[in-house]
Coordinates of C-alpha atoms in Angstrom, one line a residue:
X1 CA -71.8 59.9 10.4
X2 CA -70.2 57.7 8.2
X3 CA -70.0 60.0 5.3
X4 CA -68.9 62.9 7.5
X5 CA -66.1 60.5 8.2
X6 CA -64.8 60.4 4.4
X7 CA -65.4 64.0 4.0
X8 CA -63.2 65.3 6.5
X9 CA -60.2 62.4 5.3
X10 CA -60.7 63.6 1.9
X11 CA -60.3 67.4 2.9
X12 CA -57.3 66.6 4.7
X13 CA -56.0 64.4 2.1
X14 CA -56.5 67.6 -0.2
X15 CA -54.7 69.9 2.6
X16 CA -51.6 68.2 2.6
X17 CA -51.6 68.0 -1.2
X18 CA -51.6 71.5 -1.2
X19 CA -49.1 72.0 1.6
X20 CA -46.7 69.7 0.1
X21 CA -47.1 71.2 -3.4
X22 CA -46.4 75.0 -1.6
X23 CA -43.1 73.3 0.2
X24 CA -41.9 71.7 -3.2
X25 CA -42.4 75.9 -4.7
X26 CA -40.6 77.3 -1.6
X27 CA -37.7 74.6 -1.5
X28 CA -37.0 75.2 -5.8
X29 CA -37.0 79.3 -5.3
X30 CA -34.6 79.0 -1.7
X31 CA -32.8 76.0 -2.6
X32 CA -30.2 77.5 -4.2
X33 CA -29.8 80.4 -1.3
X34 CA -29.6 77.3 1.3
X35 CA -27.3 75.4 -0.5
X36 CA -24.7 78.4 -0.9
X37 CA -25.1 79.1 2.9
X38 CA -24.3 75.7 4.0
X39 CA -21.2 75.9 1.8
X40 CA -19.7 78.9 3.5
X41 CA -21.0 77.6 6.6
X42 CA -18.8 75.0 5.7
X43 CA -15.8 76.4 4.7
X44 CA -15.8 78.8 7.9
X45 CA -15.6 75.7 9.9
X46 CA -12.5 74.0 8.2
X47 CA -10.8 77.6 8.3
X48 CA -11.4 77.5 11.8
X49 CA -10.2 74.2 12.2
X50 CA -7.3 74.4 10.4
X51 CA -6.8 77.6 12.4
X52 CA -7.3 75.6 15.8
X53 CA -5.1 72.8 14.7
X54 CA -2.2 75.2 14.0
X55 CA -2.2 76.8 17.4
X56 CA -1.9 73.4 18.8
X57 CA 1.6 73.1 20.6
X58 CA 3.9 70.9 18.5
X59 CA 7.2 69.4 18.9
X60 CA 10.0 72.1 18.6
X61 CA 12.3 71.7 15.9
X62 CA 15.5 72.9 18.0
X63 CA 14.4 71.4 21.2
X64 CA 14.0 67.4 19.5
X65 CA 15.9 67.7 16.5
X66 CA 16.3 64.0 16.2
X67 CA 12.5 64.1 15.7
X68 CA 13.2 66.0 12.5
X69 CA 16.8 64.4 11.0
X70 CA 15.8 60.7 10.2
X71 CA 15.9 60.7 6.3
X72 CA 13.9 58.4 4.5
X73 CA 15.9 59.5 1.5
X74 CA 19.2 58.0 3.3
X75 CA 17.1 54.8 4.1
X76 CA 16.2 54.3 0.7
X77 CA 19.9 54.7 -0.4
X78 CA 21.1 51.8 1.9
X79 CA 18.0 50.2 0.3
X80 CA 19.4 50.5 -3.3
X81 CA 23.0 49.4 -2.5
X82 CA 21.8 46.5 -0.6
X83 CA 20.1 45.4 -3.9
X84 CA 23.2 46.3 -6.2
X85 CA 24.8 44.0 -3.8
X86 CA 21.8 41.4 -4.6
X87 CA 22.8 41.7 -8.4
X88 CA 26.4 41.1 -8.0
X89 CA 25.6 37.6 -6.3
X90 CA 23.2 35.9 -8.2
X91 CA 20.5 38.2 -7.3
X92 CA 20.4 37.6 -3.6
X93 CA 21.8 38.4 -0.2
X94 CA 21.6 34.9 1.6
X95 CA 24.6 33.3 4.0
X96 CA 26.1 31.6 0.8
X97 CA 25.8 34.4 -1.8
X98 CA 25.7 38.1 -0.9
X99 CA 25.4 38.3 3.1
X100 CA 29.4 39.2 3.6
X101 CA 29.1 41.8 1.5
X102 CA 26.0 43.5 3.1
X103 CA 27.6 43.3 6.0
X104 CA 31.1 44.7 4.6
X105 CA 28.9 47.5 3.5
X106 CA 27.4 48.2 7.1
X107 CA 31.1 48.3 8.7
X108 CA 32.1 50.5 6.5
X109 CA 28.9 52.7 7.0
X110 CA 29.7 52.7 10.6
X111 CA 33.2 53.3 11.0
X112 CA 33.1 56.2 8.6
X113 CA 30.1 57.7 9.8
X114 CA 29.2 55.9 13.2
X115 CA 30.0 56.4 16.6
X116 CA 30.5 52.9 17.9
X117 CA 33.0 50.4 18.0
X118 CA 32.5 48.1 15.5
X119 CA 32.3 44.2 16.4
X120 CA 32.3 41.6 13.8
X121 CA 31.1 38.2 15.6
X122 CA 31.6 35.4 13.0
X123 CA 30.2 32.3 13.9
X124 CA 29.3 28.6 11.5
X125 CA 25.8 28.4 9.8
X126 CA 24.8 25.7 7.9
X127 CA 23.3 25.9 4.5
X128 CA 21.2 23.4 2.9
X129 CA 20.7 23.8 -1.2
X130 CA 18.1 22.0 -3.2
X131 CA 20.2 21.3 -7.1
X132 CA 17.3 19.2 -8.3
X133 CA 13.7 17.8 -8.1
X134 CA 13.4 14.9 -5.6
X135 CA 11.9 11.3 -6.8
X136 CA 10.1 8.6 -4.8
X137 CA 8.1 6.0 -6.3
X138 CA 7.1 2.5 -4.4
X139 CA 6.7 -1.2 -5.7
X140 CA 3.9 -3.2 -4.3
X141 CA 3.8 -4.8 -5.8
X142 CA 2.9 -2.6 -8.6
X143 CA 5.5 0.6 -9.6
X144 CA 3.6 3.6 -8.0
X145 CA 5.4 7.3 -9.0
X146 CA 4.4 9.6 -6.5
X147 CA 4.0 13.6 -7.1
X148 CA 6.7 16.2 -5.7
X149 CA 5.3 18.8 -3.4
X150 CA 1.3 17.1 -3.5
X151 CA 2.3 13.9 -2.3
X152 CA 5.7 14.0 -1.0
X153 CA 9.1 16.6 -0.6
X154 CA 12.6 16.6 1.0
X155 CA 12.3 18.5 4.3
X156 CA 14.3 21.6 5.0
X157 CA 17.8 20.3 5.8
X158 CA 17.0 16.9 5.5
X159 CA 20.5 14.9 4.8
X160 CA 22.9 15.1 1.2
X161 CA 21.8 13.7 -2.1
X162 CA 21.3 10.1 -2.4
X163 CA 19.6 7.5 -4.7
X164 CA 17.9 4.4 -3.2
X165 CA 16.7 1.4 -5.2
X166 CA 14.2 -1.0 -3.9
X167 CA 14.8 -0.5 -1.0
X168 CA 12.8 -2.7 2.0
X169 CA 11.0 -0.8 4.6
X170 CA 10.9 -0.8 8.1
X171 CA 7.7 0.8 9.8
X172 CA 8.6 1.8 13.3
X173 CA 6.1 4.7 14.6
X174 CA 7.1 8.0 16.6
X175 CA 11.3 6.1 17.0
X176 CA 12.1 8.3 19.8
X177 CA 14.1 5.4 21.9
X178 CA 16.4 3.1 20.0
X179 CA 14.2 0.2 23.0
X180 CA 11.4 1.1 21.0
X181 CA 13.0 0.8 17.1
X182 CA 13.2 -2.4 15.5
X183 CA 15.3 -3.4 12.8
X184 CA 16.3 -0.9 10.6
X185 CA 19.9 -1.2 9.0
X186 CA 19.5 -0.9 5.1
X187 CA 15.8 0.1 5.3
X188 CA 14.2 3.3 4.5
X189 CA 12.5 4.0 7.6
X190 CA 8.6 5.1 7.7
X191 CA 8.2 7.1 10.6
X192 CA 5.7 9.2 12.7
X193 CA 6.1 12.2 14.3
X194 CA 5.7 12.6 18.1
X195 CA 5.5 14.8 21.2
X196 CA 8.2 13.1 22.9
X197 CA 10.6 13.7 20.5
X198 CA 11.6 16.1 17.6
X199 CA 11.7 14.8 14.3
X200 CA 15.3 15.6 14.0
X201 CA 15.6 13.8 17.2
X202 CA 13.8 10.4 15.9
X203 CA 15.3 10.6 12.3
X204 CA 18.8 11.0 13.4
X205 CA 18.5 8.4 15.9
X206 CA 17.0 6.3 12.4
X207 CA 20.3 7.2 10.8
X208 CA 22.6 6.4 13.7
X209 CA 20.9 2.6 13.5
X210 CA 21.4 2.3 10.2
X211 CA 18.6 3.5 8.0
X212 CA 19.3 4.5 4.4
X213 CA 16.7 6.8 4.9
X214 CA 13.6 8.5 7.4
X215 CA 10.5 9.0 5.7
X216 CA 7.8 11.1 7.9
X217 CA 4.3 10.1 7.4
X218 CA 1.6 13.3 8.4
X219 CA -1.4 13.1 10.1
X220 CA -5.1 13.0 8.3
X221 CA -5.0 16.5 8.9
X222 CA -2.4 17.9 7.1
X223 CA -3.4 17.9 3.3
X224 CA 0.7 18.1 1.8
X225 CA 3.9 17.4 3.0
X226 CA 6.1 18.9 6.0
X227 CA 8.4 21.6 4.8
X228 CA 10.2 21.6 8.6
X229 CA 13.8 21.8 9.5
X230 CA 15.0 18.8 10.4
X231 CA 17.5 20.1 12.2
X232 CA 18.8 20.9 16.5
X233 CA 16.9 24.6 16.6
X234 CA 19.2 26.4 18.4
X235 CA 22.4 24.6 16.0
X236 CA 25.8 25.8 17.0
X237 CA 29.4 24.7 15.3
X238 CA 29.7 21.2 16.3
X239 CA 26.2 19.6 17.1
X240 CA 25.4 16.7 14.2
X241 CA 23.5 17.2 11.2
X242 CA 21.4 14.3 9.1
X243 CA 23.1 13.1 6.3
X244 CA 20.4 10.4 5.0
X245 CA 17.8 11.8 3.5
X246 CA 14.7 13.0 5.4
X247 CA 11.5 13.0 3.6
X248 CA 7.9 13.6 4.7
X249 CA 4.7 12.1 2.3
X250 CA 0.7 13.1 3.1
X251 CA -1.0 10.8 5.4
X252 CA -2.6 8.7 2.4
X253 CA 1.0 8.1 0.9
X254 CA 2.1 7.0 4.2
X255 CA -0.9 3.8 4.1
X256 CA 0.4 2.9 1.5
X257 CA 3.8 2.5 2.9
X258 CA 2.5 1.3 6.2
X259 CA -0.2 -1.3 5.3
X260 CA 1.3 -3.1 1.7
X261 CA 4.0 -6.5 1.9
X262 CA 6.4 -6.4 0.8
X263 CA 6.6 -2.7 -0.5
X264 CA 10.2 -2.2 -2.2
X265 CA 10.9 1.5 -2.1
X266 CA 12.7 3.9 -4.6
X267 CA 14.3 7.6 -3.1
X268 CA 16.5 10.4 -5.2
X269 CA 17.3 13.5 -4.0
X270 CA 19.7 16.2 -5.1
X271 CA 20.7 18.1 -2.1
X272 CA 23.3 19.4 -0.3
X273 CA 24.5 20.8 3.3
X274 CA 27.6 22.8 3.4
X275 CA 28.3 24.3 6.9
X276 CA 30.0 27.7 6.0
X277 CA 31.3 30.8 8.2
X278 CA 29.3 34.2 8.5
X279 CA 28.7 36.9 10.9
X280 CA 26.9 39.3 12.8
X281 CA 28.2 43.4 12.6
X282 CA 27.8 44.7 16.3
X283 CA 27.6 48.2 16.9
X284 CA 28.0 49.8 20.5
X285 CA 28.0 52.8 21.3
X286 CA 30.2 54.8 23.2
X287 CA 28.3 56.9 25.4
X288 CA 25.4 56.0 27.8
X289 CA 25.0 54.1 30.7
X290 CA 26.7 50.4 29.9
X291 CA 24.2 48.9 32.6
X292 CA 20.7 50.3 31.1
X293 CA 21.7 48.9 27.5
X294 CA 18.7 49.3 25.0
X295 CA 19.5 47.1 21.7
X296 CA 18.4 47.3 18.3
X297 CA 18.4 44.2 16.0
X298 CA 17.7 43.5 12.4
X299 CA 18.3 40.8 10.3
X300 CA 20.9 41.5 7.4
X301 CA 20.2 38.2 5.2
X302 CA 18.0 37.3 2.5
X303 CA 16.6 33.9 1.6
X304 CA 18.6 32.1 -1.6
X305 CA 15.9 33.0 -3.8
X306 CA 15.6 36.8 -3.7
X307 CA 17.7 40.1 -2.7
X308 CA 15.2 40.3 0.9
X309 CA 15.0 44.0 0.3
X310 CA 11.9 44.0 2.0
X311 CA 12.9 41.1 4.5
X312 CA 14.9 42.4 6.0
X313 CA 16.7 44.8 3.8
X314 CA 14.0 47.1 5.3
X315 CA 14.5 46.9 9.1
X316 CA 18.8 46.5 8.4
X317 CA 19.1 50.1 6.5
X318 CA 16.1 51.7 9.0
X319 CA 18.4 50.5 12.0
X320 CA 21.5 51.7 10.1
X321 CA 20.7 55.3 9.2
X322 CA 18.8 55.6 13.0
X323 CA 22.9 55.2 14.3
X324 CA 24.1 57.2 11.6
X325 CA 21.2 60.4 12.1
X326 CA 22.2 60.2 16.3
X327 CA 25.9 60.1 15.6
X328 CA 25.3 63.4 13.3
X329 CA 22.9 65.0 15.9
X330 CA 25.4 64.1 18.2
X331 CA 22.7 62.7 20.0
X332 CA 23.8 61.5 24.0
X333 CA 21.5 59.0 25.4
X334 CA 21.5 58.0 29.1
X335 CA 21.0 54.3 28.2
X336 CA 24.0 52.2 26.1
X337 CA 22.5 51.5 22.5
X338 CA 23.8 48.4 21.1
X339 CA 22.8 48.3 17.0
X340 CA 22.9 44.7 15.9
X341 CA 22.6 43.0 12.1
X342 CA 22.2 39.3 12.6
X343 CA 23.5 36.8 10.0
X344 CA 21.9 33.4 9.3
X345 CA 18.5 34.9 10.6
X346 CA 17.2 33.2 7.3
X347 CA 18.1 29.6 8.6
X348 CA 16.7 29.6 12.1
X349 CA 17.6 32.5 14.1
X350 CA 21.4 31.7 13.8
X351 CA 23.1 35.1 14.2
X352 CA 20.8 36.4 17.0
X353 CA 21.1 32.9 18.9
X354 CA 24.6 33.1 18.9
X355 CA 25.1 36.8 20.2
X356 CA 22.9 35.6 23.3
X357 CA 24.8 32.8 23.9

């Protein structure tokens, strides 16, 4: 039985040798016959498709012509003015170098070729420059030079230029209450930030007490120095601005200041804050239904160290030829549109803040 067994595996083992070797003949004579069939097959069904797809109801060239008269070439021409611009002012568009002339270039794109009235909303922004690299170094009581950017930097707004020598320190936490600040006149001030209060709300405070300067230490967490503003968010013409300077070191610099007697400490900085006029251009328009008002806002200034043609040069000439292409077509909508280019956007929101207030 046994040997029956093995002869009818080997005779099927030789059966499907042979049936396999009979496929393999078929499949090399018809392969070529298959393979040409499924090709046409193939290209029947994209025909069809295509076919299909073109009988598909579309929108109607006459019936939304607005669909149809947005020019991307017209966008890209705003585009390349708003960098010539950029070249004629140091090679960018910012509140203190090319931004007035952006937005001279949008007024005049409007009133010849808009159908708005034409707003110009000027308004105070302040601009903090950086004219050279920062120093602190600390004696305690060996001179300690500490890195720009990895262990320390200036925050963002954070007073004028000064240059401390050896000056004492005064360690006095989160400072959010003048009750809960010690001594501080003449000190450079080592401080911490804290939910109650903002840091421009603890280092101004500092400054009004007398400190020469703030110094924020971060938490473990943060591996480099803050780059915040130290500044009121919403800022408007008249509210105070630091003057001392504001500086923020990594949590191990801050030990160091915290924990050693006697520590003498040394500050530089190169920095200025100039509070100068700009605007926002406000276009809006004269049909539509002045209660159902839809607006459309871009930022028209770049940072100081580029032409922003992508931020936000992009979304200023796409909002831009939109009013233009509707004032061509003519184009009556039931709602008011209100086109907006914001100034100062670069520095906090400035331009938009202002229009809402």
């Amino acid at each position: 039985r046994s040997h029956d067994s093995s002869n009818i595996s080997g005779n099927q083992q030789t059966y499907n040798a042979d049936s396999d070797s009979s496929a393999g003949a078929w499949w090399a004579s018809r392969s070529r016959d298959v393979l040409s069939l499924f090709t046409v097959l193939l290209l029947l069904g994209a025909g069809l498709g295509i076919w299909v797809y073109g009988t598909l109801p579309t929108s109607d060239h006459d019936e939304h012509p607005h669909e149809y008269a947005l020019s991307t070439a017209r966008i890209h021409e705003h585009l390349e003015r708003l960098e010539d611009i950029a070249g004629q002012h140091n090679g960018s568009r910012s509140v203190a170098t090319g931004h007035a002339a952006s937005a001279d270039y949008v007024v005049a794109q409007l009133r010849a070729h808009g159908n708005c009235d034409v707003h110009v909303q000027r308004f105070k922004s302040p601009v903090w420059t950086v004219n050279g690299e920062p120093r602190l170094s600390v004696r305690a009581p060996v001179r300690v030079d500490f890195i720009h950017e990895a262990d320390f930097g200036v925050m963002r707004y954070g007073g004028n230029g000064a240059n401390i020598a050896d000056a004492p320190v005064a360690v006095v936490g989160a400072a959010c209450a003048a009750a809960d600040v010690g001594d501080v006149s003449g000190k450079v001030a080592i401080a911490r930030a804290s939910s109650h209060c903002t840091a421009f709300e603890a280092a101004f405070l500092l400054e009004q007490l007398g400190a020469r300067a703030v110094v924020f230490v971060r938490a473990a967490r943060y591996t480099a120095p803050s780059r915040a503003r130290v500044r009121i968010v919403d800022w408007k013409e008249g509210d105070p601005l630091m003057t001392v300077p504001v500086l923020s070191v990594t949590h191990s610099v801050g030990q160091l200041l915290e924990g050693a007697d006697g520590v003498r400490v040394s500050i530089a900085t190169d920095t200025r804050i100039d509070v100068v006029e700009t605007r926002n251009v406000v276009c809006v328009g004269s049909t539509g239904d002045a209660a159902h008002t839809v607006l459309v806002g871009a930022h028209l200034d770049s940072v100081a160290a580029g032409p922003g043609i992508n931020d936000n040069g992009s979304g200023a000439a796409t909002a831009l030829e939109i009013h233009l292409t509707l004032a061509r077509i003519r184009f009556r909508p039931n709602s008011r549109l209100v086109f907006a280019w914001w100034g100062a956007e670069e520095d906090g929101l400035l331009g938009s803040r202002h229009f809402a207030r």
